[in-house]
Coordinates of C-alpha atoms in Angstrom, one line a residue:
X1436 CA 97.9 36.0 130.3
X1437 CA 95.0 37.7 128.8
X1438 CA 96.4 37.8 125.3
X1439 CA 97.3 34.3 125.5
X1440 CA 93.6 33.4 126.2
X1441 CA 92.5 35.0 122.8
X1442 CA 91.2 32.5 120.3
X1443 CA 92.7 32.1 116.9
X1444 CA 89.7 33.8 115.4
X1445 CA 90.2 36.8 117.5
X1446 CA 93.9 36.9 116.6
X1447 CA 93.0 36.8 113.0
X1448 CA 90.5 39.6 113.4
X1449 CA 93.0 41.8 115.2
X1450 CA 95.6 41.0 112.6
X1451 CA 93.2 42.0 109.9
X1452 CA 92.4 45.3 111.7
X1453 CA 96.1 46.0 112.1
X1454 CA 96.7 45.3 108.5
X1455 CA 93.9 47.6 107.5
X1456 CA 95.3 50.2 109.8
X1457 CA 98.7 49.9 108.3
X1458 CA 97.2 50.1 104.8
X1459 CA 95.3 53.3 105.8
X1460 CA 98.4 54.7 107.4
X1461 CA 100.3 53.9 104.2
X1462 CA 97.6 55.5 102.1
X1463 CA 97.6 58.6 104.3
X1464 CA 101.4 58.7 104.1
X1465 CA 101.1 58.5 100.3
X1466 CA 98.5 61.2 100.1
X1467 CA 100.7 63.4 102.3
X1468 CA 103.6 62.8 100.1
X1469 CA 101.5 63.6 97.1
X1470 CA 100.2 66.8 98.7
X1471 CA 103.7 67.9 99.5
X1472 CA 104.8 67.1 96.0
X1473 CA 101.8 69.0 94.6
X1474 CA 102.6 71.9 96.9
X1475 CA 106.2 71.8 95.8
X1476 CA 105.2 71.6 92.2
X1477 CA 102.8 74.5 92.6
X1478 CA 105.4 76.6 94.4
X1479 CA 107.9 75.7 91.6
X1480 CA 105.3 76.7 89.0
X1481 CA 104.6 80.0 90.8
X1482 CA 108.3 80.8 91.1
X1483 CA 108.9 80.0 87.4
X1484 CA 105.9 82.0 86.4
X1485 CA 106.8 85.2 88.2
X1486 CA 110.5 84.9 87.2
X1487 CA 109.6 84.5 83.5
X1488 CA 107.5 87.6 83.4
X1489 CA 109.0 90.9 82.0
X1490 CA 107.4 92.8 84.9
X1491 CA 108.7 93.2 88.4
X1492 CA 106.4 91.3 90.8
X1493 CA 105.9 91.9 94.6
X1494 CA 103.4 90.1 96.7
X1495 CA 102.6 91.3 100.3
X1496 CA 100.1 90.1 102.9
X1497 CA 97.3 92.1 104.4
X1498 CA 99.7 93.8 106.8
X1499 CA 102.0 94.8 104.0
X1500 CA 104.7 92.2 104.8
X1501 CA 106.7 90.9 101.9
X1502 CA 105.6 87.4 100.9
X1503 CA 107.4 86.9 97.5
X1504 CA 109.1 88.9 94.8
X1505 CA 110.9 88.1 91.6
X1506 CA 114.4 89.0 90.4
X1507 CA 113.0 91.5 87.9
X1508 CA 111.5 93.4 90.8
X1509 CA 114.9 93.7 92.4
X1510 CA 116.6 94.7 89.2
X1511 CA 114.0 97.4 88.4
X1512 CA 114.2 98.9 91.8
X1513 CA 118.0 98.3 92.0
X1514 CA 117.6 96.5 95.4
X1515 CA 120.7 94.6 96.5
X1516 CA 120.4 90.9 97.2
X1517 CA 121.6 91.4 100.8
X1518 CA 118.8 93.9 101.3
X1519 CA 116.2 91.8 99.7
X1520 CA 117.2 88.7 101.8
X1521 CA 116.1 90.6 104.9
X1522 CA 112.5 90.8 103.7
X1523 CA 112.1 93.8 105.8
X1524 CA 109.3 95.8 104.2
X1525 CA 110.2 99.1 105.9
X1526 CA 113.8 98.8 104.8
X1527 CA 112.7 98.1 101.2
X1528 CA 110.3 101.0 101.3
X1529 CA 112.9 103.4 102.5
X1530 CA 115.1 102.3 99.6
X1531 CA 112.6 102.8 96.8
X1532 CA 111.3 106.1 98.1
X1533 CA 114.8 107.6 97.6
X1534 CA 114.6 106.8 93.9
X1535 CA 111.2 108.6 93.2
X1536 CA 110.4 112.1 92.2
X1537 CA 107.2 112.1 94.2
X1538 CA 107.8 109.8 97.2
X1539 CA 104.8 111.3 99.1
X1540 CA 102.5 110.5 96.2
X1541 CA 103.8 106.9 96.2
X1542 CA 103.1 106.5 99.9
X1543 CA 99.7 108.0 99.6
X1544 CA 98.7 105.6 96.9
X1545 CA 99.9 102.6 98.9
X1546 CA 98.0 103.7 102.0
X1547 CA 94.9 104.3 99.9
X1548 CA 95.0 100.7 98.5
X1549 CA 95.7 99.2 101.9
X1550 CA 92.6 100.9 103.2
X1551 CA 90.6 99.6 100.1
X1552 CA 91.9 96.0 99.8
X1553 CA 89.3 95.1 97.1
X1554 CA 90.4 97.9 94.7
X1555 CA 92.5 97.6 91.5
X1556 CA 94.9 100.3 90.6
X1557 CA 97.1 101.7 87.8
X1558 CA 99.4 104.7 87.8
X1559 CA 102.7 105.9 86.5
X1560 CA 105.9 106.4 88.6
X1561 CA 108.6 108.9 87.6
X1562 CA 112.1 108.4 88.9
X1563 CA 114.8 111.0 89.6
X1564 CA 117.0 109.4 87.0
X1565 CA 114.4 109.9 84.3
X1566 CA 113.0 106.4 84.2
X1567 CA 109.3 105.8 84.0
X1568 CA 107.4 102.8 85.5
X1569 CA 103.8 101.7 85.1
X1570 CA 102.4 100.3 88.4
X1571 CA 99.6 97.8 88.5
X1572 CA 98.0 96.5 91.7
X1573 CA 95.2 94.1 92.5
X1574 CA 94.1 92.1 95.6
X1575 CA 95.3 88.5 96.1
X1576 CA 92.4 86.2 96.9
X1577 CA 92.1 82.8 98.5
X1578 CA 88.7 81.7 97.6
X1579 CA 86.4 84.6 98.6
X1580 CA 88.9 85.9 101.1
X1581 CA 91.5 88.7 100.4
X1582 CA 94.8 87.6 101.9
X1583 CA 97.2 90.1 100.3
X1584 CA 98.0 92.4 97.4
X1585 CA 100.0 91.8 94.2
X1586 CA 102.1 94.7 92.7
X1587 CA 103.4 94.7 89.2
X1588 CA 106.0 97.1 87.9
X1589 CA 106.9 97.6 84.2
X1590 CA 109.7 99.8 82.8
X1591 CA 108.1 101.9 80.0
X1592 CA 110.8 104.5 79.8
X1593 CA 111.7 103.7 76.1
X1594 CA 108.0 103.6 75.0
X1595 CA 107.3 106.8 76.9
X1596 CA 110.3 108.5 75.3
X1597 CA 109.2 107.2 71.9
X1598 CA 105.6 108.4 72.6
X1599 CA 106.8 111.8 73.6
X1600 CA 109.1 112.0 70.6
X1601 CA 106.3 111.0 68.3
X1602 CA 104.0 113.6 70.0
X1603 CA 106.6 116.3 69.6
X1604 CA 107.2 115.2 65.9
X1605 CA 103.4 115.4 65.3
X1606 CA 103.2 118.8 66.9
X1607 CA 106.1 120.1 64.8
X1608 CA 104.6 118.6 61.7
X1609 CA 101.3 120.2 62.5
X1610 CA 102.9 123.5 63.1
X1611 CA 104.9 123.3 59.9
X1612 CA 101.7 122.3 58.0
X1613 CA 99.5 125.0 59.6
X1614 CA 102.1 127.8 59.4
X1615 CA 103.5 126.9 56.0
X1616 CA 104.2 129.9 53.7
X1617 CA 101.6 128.6 51.3
X1618 CA 98.0 127.6 51.7
X1619 CA 97.1 123.9 51.6
X1620 CA 93.8 122.1 51.3
X1621 CA 92.4 118.7 50.1
X1622 CA 89.0 117.9 48.7
X1623 CA 87.3 114.6 48.1
X1624 CA 85.8 113.0 45.0
X1625 CA 82.7 115.1 45.3
X1626 CA 84.7 118.4 45.5
X1627 CA 84.1 119.0 49.2
X1628 CA 87.0 120.3 51.3
X1629 CA 88.2 117.7 53.8
X1630 CA 91.5 119.2 55.1
X1631 CA 92.8 122.8 55.3
X1632 CA 95.8 124.5 56.9
X1633 CA 95.8 127.7 58.9
X1634 CA 97.6 129.7 56.1
X1635 CA 94.8 128.9 53.8
X1636 CA 92.2 129.9 56.4
X1637 CA 94.0 133.2 57.0
X1638 CA 94.1 133.9 53.3
X1639 CA 90.3 133.4 52.9
X1640 CA 89.1 134.6 56.3
X1641 CA 87.2 131.5 57.2
X1642 CA 87.3 129.3 60.3
X1643 CA 88.2 125.7 59.9
X1644 CA 84.7 124.6 60.7
X1645 CA 83.3 126.9 58.0
X1646 CA 85.8 125.6 55.4
X1647 CA 85.4 121.8 56.0
X1648 CA 82.6 120.4 53.9
X1649 CA 82.4 123.4 51.6
X1650 CA 82.6 122.9 47.8
X1651 CA 86.0 124.0 46.5
X1652 CA 84.5 126.0 43.7
X1653 CA 82.6 128.2 46.1
X1654 CA 85.8 130.1 46.9
X1655 CA 86.8 130.4 43.2
X1656 CA 85.5 133.4 41.2
X1657 CA 86.1 131.7 37.9
X1658 CA 82.8 130.5 36.4
X1659 CA 84.4 127.4 34.9
X1660 CA 85.9 126.3 38.2
X1661 CA 83.2 123.7 39.0
X1662 CA 83.5 122.0 35.6
X1663 CA 87.3 121.9 35.7
X1664 CA 87.3 120.4 39.2
X1665 CA 84.8 117.7 38.3
X1666 CA 86.7 117.0 35.1
X1667 CA 90.0 116.5 37.1
X1668 CA 88.2 114.2 39.6
X1669 CA 86.8 112.2 36.7
X1670 CA 90.3 111.8 35.2
X1671 CA 89.3 113.8 32.1
X1672 CA 91.5 116.8 32.8
X1673 CA 95.1 116.5 34.2
X1674 CA 96.0 118.2 37.5
X1675 CA 97.2 121.8 37.1
X1676 CA 100.7 123.2 37.5
X1677 CA 101.3 126.9 38.2
X1678 CA 97.6 127.8 37.5
X1679 CA 96.6 131.4 38.1
X1680 CA 93.2 131.8 39.6
X1681 CA 91.2 134.4 41.5
X1682 CA 89.8 133.4 44.9
X1683 CA 87.0 135.0 46.9
X1684 CA 87.5 135.7 50.5
X1685 CA 84.7 135.4 53.1
X1686 CA 84.2 139.2 53.1
X1687 CA 83.6 139.1 49.3
X1688 CA 86.9 140.6 48.2
X1689 CA 89.1 138.9 45.6
X1690 CA 92.8 138.1 45.3
X1691 CA 95.0 136.3 42.8
X1692 CA 96.5 132.9 43.6
X1693 CA 98.9 130.4 42.1
X1694 CA 97.7 126.8 42.4
X1695 CA 99.4 123.4 42.2
X1696 CA 97.2 120.3 42.1
X1697 CA 98.0 116.7 43.0
X1698 CA 95.7 113.7 42.6
X1699 CA 94.9 111.5 45.6
X1700 CA 94.5 107.9 44.6
X1701 CA 93.8 104.6 46.4
X1702 CA 95.9 101.4 46.0
X1703 CA 94.1 100.6 42.7
X1704 CA 94.8 104.0 41.3
X1705 CA 91.2 105.3 41.6
X1706 CA 91.0 109.0 42.2
X1707 CA 89.8 109.8 45.7
X1708 CA 90.4 113.5 45.7
X1709 CA 92.8 116.3 45.0
X1710 CA 95.3 118.1 47.2
X1711 CA 96.3 121.7 46.4
X1712 CA 98.9 124.2 47.4
X1713 CA 97.8 127.9 47.1
X1714 CA 100.1 130.9 47.0
X1715 CA 98.8 134.4 47.4
X1716 CA 100.4 136.3 44.5
X1717 CA 98.9 139.7 45.3
X1718 CA 102.4 141.0 46.1
X1719 CA 103.8 139.6 42.9
X1720 CA 101.0 141.0 40.8
X1721 CA 101.4 144.4 42.5
X1722 CA 105.2 144.4 41.8
X1723 CA 104.5 143.5 38.2
X1724 CA 102.0 146.3 37.9
X1725 CA 104.4 148.7 39.6
X1726 CA 107.3 147.7 37.4
X1727 CA 105.1 148.1 34.3
X1728 CA 103.9 151.5 35.4
X1729 CA 107.3 152.7 36.3
X1730 CA 108.6 151.6 32.9
X1731 CA 105.7 153.5 31.3
X1732 CA 106.6 156.6 33.3
X1733 CA 110.2 156.3 32.2
X1734 CA 109.1 156.0 28.6
X1735 CA 106.8 159.0 28.8
X1736 CA 109.1 161.4 30.6
X1737 CA 112.0 160.3 28.4
X1738 CA 110.2 161.3 25.3
X1739 CA 110.1 165.1 26.0
X1740 CA 112.2 167.8 27.6
X1741 CA 109.3 170.1 28.1
X1742 CA 108.9 170.4 31.9
X1743 CA 105.2 170.8 31.8
X1744 CA 104.8 167.8 29.6
X1745 CA 107.0 165.8 31.9
X1746 CA 104.7 166.6 34.9
X1747 CA 101.5 165.9 33.1
X1748 CA 102.6 162.6 31.6
X1749 CA 103.9 161.0 34.8
X1750 CA 101.2 162.4 37.1
X1751 CA 98.5 160.2 35.5
X1752 CA 100.6 157.1 35.8
X1753 CA 101.6 157.7 39.4
X1754 CA 97.9 157.7 40.5
X1755 CA 97.8 154.0 39.4
X1756 CA 100.5 153.2 42.0
X1757 CA 99.8 155.6 44.9
X1758 CA 96.4 157.1 45.6
X1759 CA 96.5 160.8 46.4
X1760 CA 94.2 163.9 46.8
X1761 CA 97.1 166.2 46.0
X1762 CA 100.4 165.7 44.2
X1763 CA 102.9 168.5 44.2
X1764 CA 106.5 169.0 43.0
X1765 CA 108.7 171.6 44.7
X1766 CA 112.0 172.8 43.2
X1767 CA 114.8 174.0 45.5
X1768 CA 116.0 177.6 45.7
X1769 CA 119.0 177.0 47.8
X1770 CA 120.3 180.5 47.5
X1771 CA 117.5 181.8 49.7
X1772 CA 116.4 178.6 51.5
X1773 CA 113.0 178.5 49.8
X1774 CA 111.2 176.1 47.4
X1775 CA 109.1 177.0 44.4
X1776 CA 105.9 175.1 43.7
X1777 CA 106.6 173.9 40.2
X1778 CA 103.6 171.6 39.7
X1779 CA 100.3 170.8 41.5
X1780 CA 97.6 168.3 40.7
X1781 CA 94.5 167.9 42.9
X1782 CA 93.3 169.8 46.0
X1783 CA 94.3 173.4 46.5
X1784 CA 96.0 174.6 49.7
X1785 CA 96.1 178.3 50.7
X1786 CA 99.6 179.7 50.2
X1787 CA 100.7 176.6 48.4
X1788 CA 99.6 177.3 44.8
X1789 CA 101.5 176.5 41.7
X1790 CA 104.1 179.2 40.8
X1791 CA 104.4 180.3 44.4
X1792 CA 107.2 179.8 46.9
X1793 CA 107.7 179.4 50.6
X1794 CA 110.5 179.2 53.2
X1795 CA 111.8 175.7 54.2
X1796 CA 112.0 176.5 57.9
X1797 CA 109.5 174.5 60.0
X1798 CA 108.3 172.4 57.1
X1799 CA 108.3 168.7 56.3
X1800 CA 109.8 169.5 52.9
X1801 CA 112.7 171.2 54.7
X1802 CA 113.5 168.1 56.7
X1803 CA 113.4 165.9 53.6
X1804 CA 115.8 168.2 51.8
X1805 CA 118.1 168.4 54.8
X1806 CA 118.2 164.7 55.5
X1807 CA 118.0 163.6 51.8
X1808 CA 115.6 160.9 53.0
X1809 CA 111.9 160.2 52.2
X1810 CA 109.5 160.9 55.0
X1811 CA 106.1 159.3 55.9
X1812 CA 103.9 161.4 58.2
X1813 CA 100.4 160.4 59.4
X1814 CA 99.6 162.9 62.1
X1815 CA 96.6 162.2 64.3
X1816 CA 95.8 165.8 65.3
X1817 CA 96.9 169.4 64.7
X1818 CA 99.0 169.5 67.9
X1819 CA 101.2 166.8 66.5
X1820 CA 101.7 168.7 63.3
X1821 CA 102.5 172.0 65.1
X1822 CA 104.9 170.2 67.4
X1823 CA 106.9 168.7 64.6
X1824 CA 106.4 171.0 61.6
X1825 CA 105.1 174.4 62.9
X1826 CA 104.9 175.9 59.3
X1827 CA 102.9 172.9 58.0
X1828 CA 99.6 173.4 59.8
X1829 CA 97.9 174.9 56.8
X1830 CA 98.3 171.6 54.9
X1831 CA 96.7 169.7 57.8
X1832 CA 93.9 172.3 58.2
X1833 CA 93.2 171.9 54.5
X1834 CA 92.2 168.3 55.2
X1835 CA 95.5 166.5 54.3
X1836 CA 95.9 163.9 57.0
X1837 CA 98.5 161.5 55.4
X1838 CA 101.7 162.7 53.8
X1839 CA 104.7 161.4 51.9
X1840 CA 107.6 163.6 50.7
X1841 CA 110.5 162.3 48.7
X1842 CA 113.7 164.1 47.8
X1843 CA 114.5 164.4 44.1
X1844 CA 118.2 163.8 43.8
X1845 CA 120.1 164.3 40.5
X1846 CA 123.9 164.1 40.2
X1847 CA 124.1 163.8 44.0
X1848 CA 122.2 167.1 44.5
X1849 CA 118.7 167.6 45.9
X1850 CA 116.9 169.5 43.2
X1851 CA 113.4 169.3 44.6
X1852 CA 110.8 167.3 46.5
X1853 CA 107.9 165.0 45.3
X1854 CA 104.9 165.2 47.6
X1855 CA 101.8 163.0 48.0
X1856 CA 98.9 164.1 50.2
X1857 CA 95.7 162.3 51.1
X1858 CA 92.6 163.3 53.1
X1859 CA 92.3 159.8 54.6
X1860 CA 93.8 159.1 58.0
X1861 CA 96.7 156.6 57.9
X1862 CA 96.3 156.3 54.2
X1863 CA 100.0 155.6 53.6
X1864 CA 102.3 152.8 54.7
X1865 CA 106.0 152.1 54.5
X1866 CA 105.3 150.2 51.3
X1867 CA 103.9 153.4 49.8
X1868 CA 107.0 155.2 51.0
X1869 CA 109.4 152.8 49.3
X1870 CA 107.4 152.9 46.1
X1871 CA 107.4 156.7 46.2
X1872 CA 111.2 156.6 46.6
X1873 CA 111.5 154.4 43.4
X1874 CA 109.3 156.9 41.6
X1875 CA 111.3 159.8 42.8
X1876 CA 114.6 158.2 41.8
X1877 CA 113.2 157.6 38.3
X1878 CA 111.8 161.0 37.6
X1879 CA 114.5 163.2 39.3
X1880 CA 116.9 163.0 36.3
X1881 CA 114.1 163.7 33.8
X1882 CA 113.0 166.7 35.9
X1883 CA 116.5 167.9 36.2
X1884 CA 117.1 167.6 32.4
X1885 CA 113.8 169.2 31.6
X1886 CA 114.5 172.0 34.1
X1887 CA 118.0 172.5 32.4
X1888 CA 116.3 172.5 29.0
X1889 CA 113.8 175.1 30.3
X1890 CA 116.6 177.2 31.7
X1891 CA 118.6 177.0 28.4
X1892 CA 115.5 178.0 26.5
X1893 CA 115.0 181.0 28.8
X1894 CA 118.7 181.9 28.4
X1895 CA 118.4 181.6 24.6
X1896 CA 115.3 183.7 24.6
X1897 CA 116.9 186.3 26.8
X1898 CA 119.9 186.3 24.5
X1899 CA 117.8 186.9 21.5
X1900 CA 115.9 189.6 23.2
X1901 CA 119.2 191.3 24.2
X1902 CA 120.5 191.0 20.6
X1903 CA 117.3 192.5 19.3
X1904 CA 117.6 195.4 21.7
X1905 CA 121.2 196.0 20.7
X1906 CA 120.4 195.9 16.9
X1907 CA 117.6 198.4 17.4
X1908 CA 120.0 200.8 19.2
X1909 CA 122.6 200.2 16.5
X1910 CA 120.2 201.1 13.7
X1911 CA 118.6 204.0 15.5
X1912 CA 122.0 205.7 16.6
X1913 CA 122.2 209.4 16.0
X1914 CA 125.5 209.0 14.2
X1915 CA 126.9 206.7 11.6
X1916 CA 128.3 203.5 13.0
X1917 CA 130.4 201.0 11.0
X1918 CA 132.3 197.8 11.8
X1919 CA 135.5 197.5 9.6
X1920 CA 137.8 194.5 9.2
X1921 CA 141.3 195.9 10.0
X1922 CA 143.1 193.4 7.9
X1923 CA 141.2 194.0 4.6
X1924 CA 139.7 197.4 5.3
X1925 CA 136.3 196.1 4.3
X1926 CA 133.1 197.2 6.0
X1927 CA 131.4 194.4 7.9
X1928 CA 128.4 196.2 9.3
X1929 CA 127.0 199.7 8.9
X1930 CA 123.9 201.4 10.2
X1931 CA 121.5 203.6 8.2
X1932 CA 123.4 206.7 9.2

C-alpha cells in the first residue's frame, strides 16, 4: 500500500504535523472556552449591574424589540412576570399606556427618539394613580454603530411631593411675610436696606427696587437717626424696643411708627446688620388725640350750665377732630314738627341763621330725628339732593357738599341734632361719622342740662316779672287792701290805701 511505502522520516513528519494540529485544535478549543466563559461573565456582570440599580432599565434594539430589562422595571410599571416572559413589545406597550395620564405624549416621545437614534432624552411621566417617574434615554452603541436604545425609569414621586410641599411652604411663608400686619425690613452693616416686605413698601409708597440699597435713615425724619443706627451697628447702642419714630413716605408726608430692632450676627457674634418690625401707629395716635380732646370737651362743657358757653367751649375742640366749614346745633320743637337753630359756627346759609327755625319735612335733619341714627351724606350733584331731601337744596346751593348729622339723645329722647358741613366733595367718611356719634353722645346730656337750666332761668325770670306786676297792682289799687291772719287777727300785708 501507498502508506506502507512511506519512510520513517515521512511518518515522523506527519506525526509531528498531526501533533501540531492537535495542539492548535486544543488551543482553539481553549480560546473558545475562554471566550464563552468571558461572555458568560460579561452577561453575568451586565445582569448583576442592571439588577442592582435603583432605576428600572429597559433595552430595545433598533426595531424597538425588547432585548433585556431588570426586575425594577417590571416592579415600577407593575408588569406581571407572565407578561414580561412573552417579551412582546406591543403587549408591554399596551400595558404601560393604560397607566399614564398622557399616553399620546408618551408614544409621541418614543416615536421621536426612534426617528432620531443618536438623541439623548429626559422627561417626566405622570401616572393616573399620582406617581411621577423621570425617564432617561440614550442610544446603545457597539463601537461606532447604534444598535439599540436604553431606557431608564426612576420613581421620583416622594421627592416631587416633597418639592411641591416645600414650594407651597415657601409660597405660604412669603405670603405671610409680605402680607404681615407689620412692616419688616433688614439693613446691613453699612445701613443699607437689603430686605423689605410688601407691608413696609405699602406704608412708605416705594417699590421694592427703590427701597433695596437705600440707607435706612433716609426714610426717618429724626435728625439723630443716622447716628443712632451706626451706633447700634457698632455695638455702642443696644437695639430698640417699642421705639416711636416718625417716617417719611415717598410723597413727602410723615407718619408715626413703632419700631422693634433685632441684631443680625454671624457665628462669631459679629454684627452683620439689623432687622426691624415697623407698625404704623397713625390710628393709635389718632384715637389717643380723639380721647384726649373728648375728655377736654367733657371737662369744658361740664364746668358750666350756660348754654352759650357750652356751645362756644366745645366748638373749638371739635374742630381738632372733624374739619368743617359750618357747625350747627338744632333743637327739636316736637309740638309743631320743627327745629330751632340754637347755634351756628362758620358759613352762613340763607334761611338757616341762628335763632331761626324750619320744618323737618324733606330735610336730612328730619330723617336723623325720625331714625335716631347718624347720617353721612356726600351728594355728587343737586339732583341727588333734591331726590332724597327736597327741602335741603339751599344747603347744597350754599356750597356744602359733604354733610354729617347726628341725633342728640338725652334720657332716651331726641333733643336735637349736631350738624357738620364741608365745602369739599367727599370730605367725610364712616370714620368721621363714628367719631361724630361719640361727640354727640358726650355733649347731648350737657346740652340738655344747659337747656333745662336756661328754661328754669327763663321761668324764674318770668315768675319774678309776674310777681313785680302783681305787687305794682297791689300798691296802686284804688281801695285799701289788706291780708289778715285769721287765727291771730294780725295784718300780714297792707297797701298804701
